[in-house]
Short mmCIF file of C-alpha atoms and ligand atoms in Angstrom, two decimals:
data_model
loop_
_atom_site.label_atom_id
_atom_site.label_comp_id
_atom_site.label_asym_id
_atom_site.label_seq_id
_atom_site.Cartn_x
_atom_site.Cartn_y
_atom_site.Cartn_z
CA MET A 1 191.18 133.68 107.44
CA ALA A 2 188.83 131.53 105.36
CA LEU A 3 185.16 132.40 104.95
CA ILE A 4 183.14 129.28 104.24
CA LEU A 5 179.45 128.91 103.47
CA GLY A 6 177.95 125.61 104.66
CA ILE A 7 174.75 124.16 103.22
CA GLU A 8 172.75 121.34 104.87
CA SER A 9 169.70 119.76 103.23
CA SER A 10 169.91 116.03 104.02
CA CYS A 11 166.52 115.55 105.67
CA ASP A 12 163.85 118.06 106.62
CA ASP A 13 165.85 121.11 107.70
CA THR A 14 167.17 123.62 105.18
CA SER A 15 170.16 125.32 106.75
CA ALA A 16 172.98 127.68 105.75
CA ALA A 17 175.85 128.96 107.88
CA VAL A 18 178.89 131.16 107.45
CA ILE A 19 182.07 130.43 109.34
CA ALA A 20 185.37 132.34 109.60
CA ASP A 21 187.88 129.51 110.07
CA THR A 22 186.10 127.69 112.92
CA THR A 23 184.27 130.72 114.37
CA ILE A 24 180.59 130.83 113.56
CA LEU A 25 179.22 134.05 112.05
CA SER A 26 175.69 132.83 111.26
CA ASN A 27 173.63 129.62 111.32
CA VAL A 28 170.13 129.85 109.83
CA ILE A 29 167.75 126.88 109.98
CA ALA A 30 164.35 126.64 108.28
CA ASN A 31 162.36 123.78 109.81
CA GLN A 32 159.71 122.16 107.64
CA LEU A 33 156.46 122.09 109.57
CA VAL A 34 154.69 120.47 106.62
CA HIS A 35 155.62 116.96 107.91
CA GLN A 36 153.96 117.27 111.30
CA LYS A 37 150.51 116.25 110.15
CA PHE A 38 151.93 113.09 108.56
CA GLY A 39 153.75 111.95 111.71
CA GLY A 40 157.08 111.69 109.89
CA VAL A 41 159.16 113.14 107.07
CA VAL A 42 157.54 112.83 103.63
CA PRO A 43 160.52 112.80 101.22
CA GLU A 44 158.78 114.48 98.29
CA LEU A 45 157.43 117.29 100.43
CA ALA A 46 160.89 117.70 101.97
CA SER A 47 162.57 118.23 98.58
CA ARG A 48 159.91 120.71 97.57
CA ALA A 49 160.31 122.69 100.82
CA HIS A 50 164.11 122.71 100.42
CA GLN A 51 163.65 124.12 96.92
CA GLN A 52 161.46 126.91 98.33
CA ASN A 53 163.70 127.66 101.31
CA ILE A 54 167.22 127.41 99.99
CA ILE A 55 167.68 130.86 98.45
CA PRO A 56 166.09 132.82 101.34
CA VAL A 57 168.04 130.79 103.92
CA ILE A 58 171.39 131.35 102.21
CA HIS A 59 170.61 135.01 101.68
CA GLU A 60 169.82 135.40 105.39
CA ALA A 61 172.95 133.50 106.49
CA LEU A 62 175.17 135.82 104.41
CA GLU A 63 173.36 138.91 105.61
CA LEU A 64 173.51 137.94 109.30
CA ALA A 65 177.21 137.17 108.96
CA GLY A 66 177.81 140.52 107.25
CA VAL A 67 179.60 138.69 104.44
CA ARG A 68 179.24 139.44 100.73
CA LYS A 69 179.11 136.40 98.49
CA GLN A 70 182.12 137.71 96.55
CA ASN A 71 184.20 137.35 99.72
CA LEU A 72 183.47 133.67 100.31
CA ASP A 73 186.47 131.33 99.99
CA ALA A 74 184.59 128.03 99.54
CA ILE A 75 181.17 126.35 99.59
CA ALA A 76 180.70 123.21 101.72
CA PHE A 77 177.62 121.04 101.30
CA THR A 78 176.19 117.78 102.64
CA ARG A 79 176.77 115.09 100.02
CA GLY A 80 175.19 112.32 102.12
CA PRO A 81 173.83 110.30 103.78
CA GLY A 82 170.23 111.44 103.65
CA LEU A 83 167.14 111.61 101.46
CA MET A 84 168.16 111.72 97.80
CA GLY A 85 165.63 114.37 96.76
CA SER A 86 166.64 116.58 99.68
CA LEU A 87 170.38 116.16 99.09
CA LEU A 88 169.97 117.02 95.41
CA VAL A 89 168.62 120.46 96.23
CA GLY A 90 171.55 121.45 98.49
CA SER A 91 174.23 119.86 96.35
CA SER A 92 172.93 121.31 93.07
CA PHE A 93 172.74 124.75 94.59
CA ALA A 94 176.23 124.43 96.10
CA LYS A 95 177.71 123.34 92.77
CA ALA A 96 176.11 126.18 90.84
CA PHE A 97 177.05 128.77 93.46
CA ALA A 98 180.69 127.61 93.63
CA LEU A 99 180.91 127.58 89.85
CA GLY A 100 179.39 131.06 89.59
CA LEU A 101 181.75 132.48 92.19
CA ASN A 102 184.72 130.51 90.88
CA ILE A 103 185.60 129.16 94.34
CA PRO A 104 186.24 125.60 95.60
CA LEU A 105 183.43 123.18 96.35
CA ILE A 106 183.75 120.87 99.39
CA GLU A 107 181.64 117.78 100.05
CA VAL A 108 180.82 116.84 103.63
CA ASN A 109 179.61 113.60 105.19
CA HIS A 110 176.67 114.45 107.46
CA MET A 111 177.67 111.96 110.19
CA GLN A 112 181.25 113.24 110.37
CA ALA A 113 179.85 116.76 110.56
CA HIS A 114 177.67 115.92 113.60
CA ILE A 115 180.89 114.90 115.39
CA LEU A 116 183.00 117.81 114.16
CA ALA A 117 180.31 120.21 115.46
CA HIS A 118 182.33 119.97 118.69
CA PHE A 119 184.99 122.15 117.05
CA ILE A 120 182.68 125.09 116.26
CA LEU A 121 183.73 128.20 118.17
CA LYS A 122 181.46 131.05 119.14
CA LYS A 123 182.78 134.62 119.02
CA GLY A 124 184.11 135.75 122.37
CA VAL A 125 183.40 132.44 124.12
CA LEU A 126 186.24 130.30 125.38
CA GLU A 127 185.20 126.80 124.30
CA ARG A 128 186.73 123.49 125.28
CA VAL A 129 187.26 121.25 122.28
CA PRO A 130 188.02 117.53 122.42
CA ARG A 131 191.55 116.23 121.80
CA PHE A 132 192.19 113.12 119.72
CA PRO A 133 191.45 110.32 120.31
CA PHE A 134 187.98 110.63 121.81
CA LEU A 135 184.77 108.62 121.71
CA CYS A 136 181.58 110.07 120.30
CA LEU A 137 178.08 108.67 120.68
CA THR A 138 176.26 109.91 117.58
CA VAL A 139 172.53 109.64 118.10
CA SER A 140 170.06 110.96 115.56
CA GLY A 141 166.83 110.05 113.80
CA GLY A 142 168.65 107.79 111.37
CA HIS A 143 171.82 106.71 113.21
CA THR A 144 173.10 105.44 116.52
CA GLN A 145 176.80 104.76 116.63
CA ILE A 146 179.79 104.82 118.93
CA VAL A 147 182.65 106.34 116.98
CA LEU A 148 186.32 106.23 117.86
CA VAL A 149 187.55 109.61 116.60
CA LYS A 150 191.29 109.39 115.95
CA ASP A 151 191.57 112.57 113.87
CA TYR A 152 189.27 114.98 112.01
CA PHE A 153 188.75 112.52 109.18
CA ASP A 154 190.01 109.33 110.76
CA MET A 155 186.93 107.89 112.44
CA GLU A 156 186.02 104.29 113.17
CA VAL A 157 182.51 103.11 114.00
CA VAL A 158 183.03 100.61 116.83
CA GLY A 159 179.34 100.02 117.64
CA LYS A 160 176.03 100.72 115.97
CA THR A 161 172.36 99.90 116.09
CA ILE A 162 171.28 96.66 114.46
CA ASP A 163 167.72 97.96 113.95
CA ASP A 164 166.12 101.29 114.96
CA ALA A 165 168.09 104.44 115.78
CA ALA A 166 167.71 106.05 119.22
CA GLY A 167 165.84 109.01 117.70
CA GLU A 168 163.49 106.58 115.99
CA ALA A 169 162.88 104.88 119.34
CA PHE A 170 161.84 108.26 120.80
CA ASP A 171 159.73 109.11 117.75
CA LYS A 172 158.00 105.72 117.62
CA ALA A 173 157.25 105.72 121.36
CA ALA A 174 155.74 109.18 120.92
CA LYS A 175 153.66 108.00 117.98
CA ILE A 176 152.32 105.09 120.05
CA MET A 177 151.22 107.67 122.63
CA SER A 178 149.70 109.82 119.83
CA LEU A 179 152.14 112.66 120.54
CA PRO A 180 153.18 115.02 117.70
CA TYR A 181 156.19 114.47 115.42
CA PRO A 182 159.11 114.68 116.04
CA GLY A 183 158.43 112.92 119.33
CA GLY A 184 161.89 113.17 120.92
CA PRO A 185 161.60 116.77 122.15
CA VAL A 186 157.97 116.20 123.24
CA ILE A 187 158.90 113.15 125.34
CA ASP A 188 161.83 115.10 126.79
CA LYS A 189 159.48 117.88 127.93
CA LEU A 190 156.85 115.55 129.41
CA ALA A 191 159.55 113.44 131.09
CA ALA A 192 160.60 116.44 133.18
CA ALA A 193 157.34 116.11 135.15
CA GLY A 194 157.34 112.30 135.34
CA ASN A 195 158.84 109.47 137.38
CA PRO A 196 161.55 107.60 135.44
CA ALA A 197 161.12 104.54 137.66
CA ALA A 198 157.33 104.31 137.19
CA PHE A 199 157.48 101.61 134.49
CA HIS A 200 160.13 99.11 133.50
CA PHE A 201 160.89 97.78 130.05
CA PRO A 202 163.19 94.86 129.19
CA LYS A 203 166.81 95.54 128.21
CA PRO A 204 168.03 94.39 124.79
CA GLN A 205 170.56 91.56 124.60
CA VAL A 206 173.05 92.55 121.91
CA GLY A 207 176.74 91.77 121.83
CA GLY A 208 179.77 94.07 121.74
CA PHE A 209 179.15 97.80 121.50
CA ASP A 210 176.07 97.39 119.30
CA TYR A 211 172.57 98.59 120.07
CA SER A 212 169.02 97.43 119.47
CA PHE A 213 165.86 99.45 120.04
CA SER A 214 163.15 97.53 118.19
CA GLY A 215 162.42 95.25 121.19
CA LEU A 216 161.89 98.25 123.43
CA LYS A 217 159.39 99.71 120.98
CA THR A 218 157.49 96.41 120.81
CA SER A 219 157.36 95.93 124.58
CA PHE A 220 156.18 99.55 124.98
CA LEU A 221 153.45 98.92 122.40
CA TYR A 222 152.27 95.67 124.04
CA PHE A 223 152.43 97.14 127.53
CA LEU A 224 150.20 100.06 126.49
CA ARG A 225 147.83 97.82 124.55
CA ASP A 226 147.26 95.75 127.72
CA GLN A 227 146.87 98.78 129.97
CA LEU A 228 144.42 100.45 127.56
CA LYS A 229 142.16 97.39 127.73
CA ALA A 230 141.69 97.99 131.46
CA ASN A 231 141.72 101.79 131.28
CA PRO A 232 141.14 103.64 127.97
CA ASP A 233 142.57 106.81 129.53
CA PHE A 234 145.80 105.14 130.65
CA ILE A 235 148.08 107.06 128.28
CA GLU A 236 146.51 110.44 128.96
CA GLU A 237 146.64 109.88 132.73
CA ASN A 238 150.25 108.62 132.69
CA LYS A 239 151.91 110.43 129.82
CA CYS A 240 154.55 112.12 132.00
CA ASP A 241 155.53 108.89 133.80
CA LEU A 242 155.45 106.96 130.52
CA SER A 243 157.69 109.57 128.87
CA ALA A 244 160.11 109.65 131.81
CA SER A 245 160.29 105.84 131.90
CA ILE A 246 160.83 105.32 128.17
CA GLN A 247 163.42 108.11 128.13
CA ALA A 248 165.23 106.55 131.10
CA SER A 249 165.25 103.18 129.31
CA ILE A 250 166.69 104.63 126.09
CA VAL A 251 169.33 106.63 128.00
CA ARG A 252 170.28 103.58 130.11
CA ILE A 253 170.76 101.49 126.97
CA LEU A 254 172.85 104.22 125.30
CA MET A 255 175.07 104.84 128.32
CA LYS A 256 175.72 101.16 129.08
CA LYS A 257 177.54 100.50 125.79
CA LEU A 258 179.24 103.89 125.82
CA LYS A 259 180.70 103.13 129.27
CA LEU A 260 181.77 99.69 128.08
CA ALA A 261 183.53 101.20 125.05
CA SER A 262 185.27 103.83 127.18
CA LYS A 263 186.60 101.10 129.49
CA GLU A 264 187.63 98.80 126.65
CA PHE A 265 189.52 101.50 124.71
CA GLY A 266 190.80 103.29 127.81
CA ILE A 267 189.47 106.60 126.44
CA TYR A 268 187.90 108.98 128.91
CA GLN A 269 187.16 111.96 126.69
CA VAL A 270 183.61 111.23 125.65
CA ALA A 271 181.30 113.30 123.44
CA ILE A 272 177.70 113.07 122.28
CA ALA A 273 176.36 114.41 118.98
CA GLY A 274 173.24 114.39 116.81
CA GLY A 275 169.60 115.28 117.44
CA VAL A 276 169.16 113.02 120.47
CA SER A 277 172.13 114.67 122.18
CA ALA A 278 169.66 117.50 122.89
CA ASN A 279 167.89 115.13 125.29
CA SER A 280 168.07 116.33 128.89
CA GLY A 281 168.14 112.77 130.28
CA LEU A 282 171.15 111.90 128.12
CA ARG A 283 172.91 115.18 128.92
CA LYS A 284 172.38 114.54 132.64
CA ALA A 285 173.66 110.95 132.32
CA MET A 286 176.83 112.29 130.66
CA GLN A 287 177.36 114.75 133.51
CA ASP A 288 176.83 111.95 136.05
CA ALA A 289 179.38 109.81 134.20
CA SER A 290 181.92 112.61 134.36
CA ILE A 291 181.61 112.59 138.16
CA GLU A 292 181.29 108.83 138.56
CA LEU A 293 183.98 107.76 136.06
CA GLY A 294 186.14 110.86 135.73
CA TRP A 295 185.18 111.35 132.08
CA GLU A 296 185.89 114.63 130.37
CA THR A 297 182.57 115.07 128.61
CA PHE A 298 181.67 117.15 125.56
CA ILE A 299 178.01 118.04 125.24
CA PRO A 300 177.21 120.30 122.26
CA PRO A 301 175.23 123.55 122.60
CA PHE A 302 171.58 122.90 121.65
CA GLU A 303 171.79 124.68 118.29
CA PHE A 304 174.49 122.24 117.10
CA THR A 305 172.72 119.02 118.16
CA THR A 306 169.97 118.72 115.55
CA ASP A 307 170.72 119.20 111.86
CA ASN A 308 172.42 122.51 111.11
CA ALA A 309 174.79 123.97 108.52
CA ALA A 310 177.38 125.27 111.01
CA MET A 311 178.60 121.70 111.43
CA ILE A 312 178.85 121.38 107.63
CA ALA A 313 180.78 124.64 107.39
CA VAL A 314 183.28 123.71 110.12
CA THR A 315 183.86 120.29 108.54
CA GLY A 316 184.34 122.12 105.24
CA TYR A 317 186.98 124.30 106.90
CA PHE A 318 189.02 121.27 108.02
CA LYS A 319 188.97 120.03 104.42
CA PHE A 320 189.67 123.51 103.02
CA ILE A 321 192.96 123.79 104.90
CA LYS A 322 193.99 120.44 103.40
CA ASN A 323 192.88 121.46 99.88
CA GLN A 324 190.38 118.58 99.81
CA PHE A 325 188.02 119.87 97.15
CA THR A 326 185.24 118.21 95.21
CA ASP A 327 184.75 118.34 91.49
CA GLN A 328 181.58 119.41 89.74
CA ARG A 329 180.66 115.83 88.78
CA SER A 330 180.03 114.78 92.40
CA ALA A 331 176.59 113.26 93.05
CA PRO A 332 174.83 112.78 96.42
CA TYR A 333 174.73 109.42 98.20
CA ALA A 334 171.71 108.32 100.23
CA ARG A 335 173.66 105.83 102.35
CA GLY A 336 177.22 105.79 103.52
CA GLY A 337 178.62 106.31 106.95
CA ILE A 338 181.86 107.62 108.22
O1 LIG B 1 170.28 114.86 113.93
P1 LIG B 1 168.83 115.07 113.66
O2 LIG B 1 168.30 116.48 113.70
O3 LIG B 1 168.43 114.52 112.26
C1 LIG B 1 168.92 113.35 111.74
O4 LIG B 1 170.03 113.40 111.13
O5 LIG B 1 168.23 112.32 111.94
O6 LIG B 1 168.02 114.16 114.69
C2 LIG B 1 166.62 114.13 114.73
C3 LIG B 1 166.18 113.19 115.85
C4 LIG B 1 164.68 112.95 115.88
O7 LIG B 1 164.45 111.57 116.01
C5 LIG B 1 164.23 113.71 117.13
O8 LIG B 1 163.09 113.17 117.76
C6 LIG B 1 165.45 113.59 118.01
O9 LIG B 1 166.54 113.74 117.13
N1 LIG B 1 165.49 114.61 119.07
C7 LIG B 1 165.37 114.32 120.39
C8 LIG B 1 165.41 115.56 121.08
N2 LIG B 1 165.55 116.56 120.15
C9 LIG B 1 165.60 115.95 118.92
N3 LIG B 1 165.24 113.14 121.02
C10 LIG B 1 165.14 113.17 122.37
N4 LIG B 1 165.15 114.31 123.09
C11 LIG B 1 165.28 115.52 122.49
N5 LIG B 1 165.31 116.64 123.22
ZN1 LIG B 2 171.60 114.63 111.45
#
């Protein structure tokens, strides 16, 4: 059995997790509330908060797992993509810790990890895991892609956004309505009490399996600007319907290309991953598709949707068993997909 410590620090969550092979023993996440008043992540504040959080978070992850650091077999860390200052904190710590303990260091690509989160097992729970090949819609604050997953580390991006990510579309729509950051979960909550058919927004015209969300944001902005001229309280009076309608639009756009890709590739095992996969509208649309199209769907537990270190640790495990280690000269990368 391999005990692996995973460290995630790519954006604004400092997280550490311990995994025994693919079974999770602990997954600690420190969210950075400091960004809320700025309506978005402030990179310099994020690095500083990571620096403050990293030791306590790792300490807690080891303690909760009941694992002594001397018993760890490897350290896995997010090498990229993400914010450089944030990545530097996690990767520097991981390097020093691995060196000090004289154990292997394993670099992990954050986007691959979101997908491989589907292989995390919980103690005593019989989980279904996808079989290869499957399709995964990875939707986060920075990415929106349809990935053809042929093996653990053989992934092909077959469609992606040409402008904003789906999470950005949620966050920007929320900002337009003066809702707090991050807006995705807030819109999700308000949408539960709203009518998804109350307002209609135009669909993007993009070819293939690609996405576009910037037009939706602009039409939402212009629509509200016009309504506010007639009624300054329009947003306040309609925030549930507005949330439900914008959420329905985003989900419709996401599902349309995903269904197209499933048909084109003849693959009916379909997964979702990333922060936006926490969205109840998207989760419901996936369940509907499983009934309507006979898909076998994989929807991650909430704790593995947004950024977390358990997904880094499990990805690390799949590299560990192949002896895919990283040397001490490795440096983070801000960009770089699968
Ligand atoms: O994967 P993630 O935690 O970080 C990135 O790698 O970007 O994703 C964060 C994104 C944010 O845009 C946030 O608003 C969105 O995921 N998000 C949601 C929900 N929960 C998080 N969007 C819609 N509905 C949610 N319930
Ligand atoms: Zn992420």
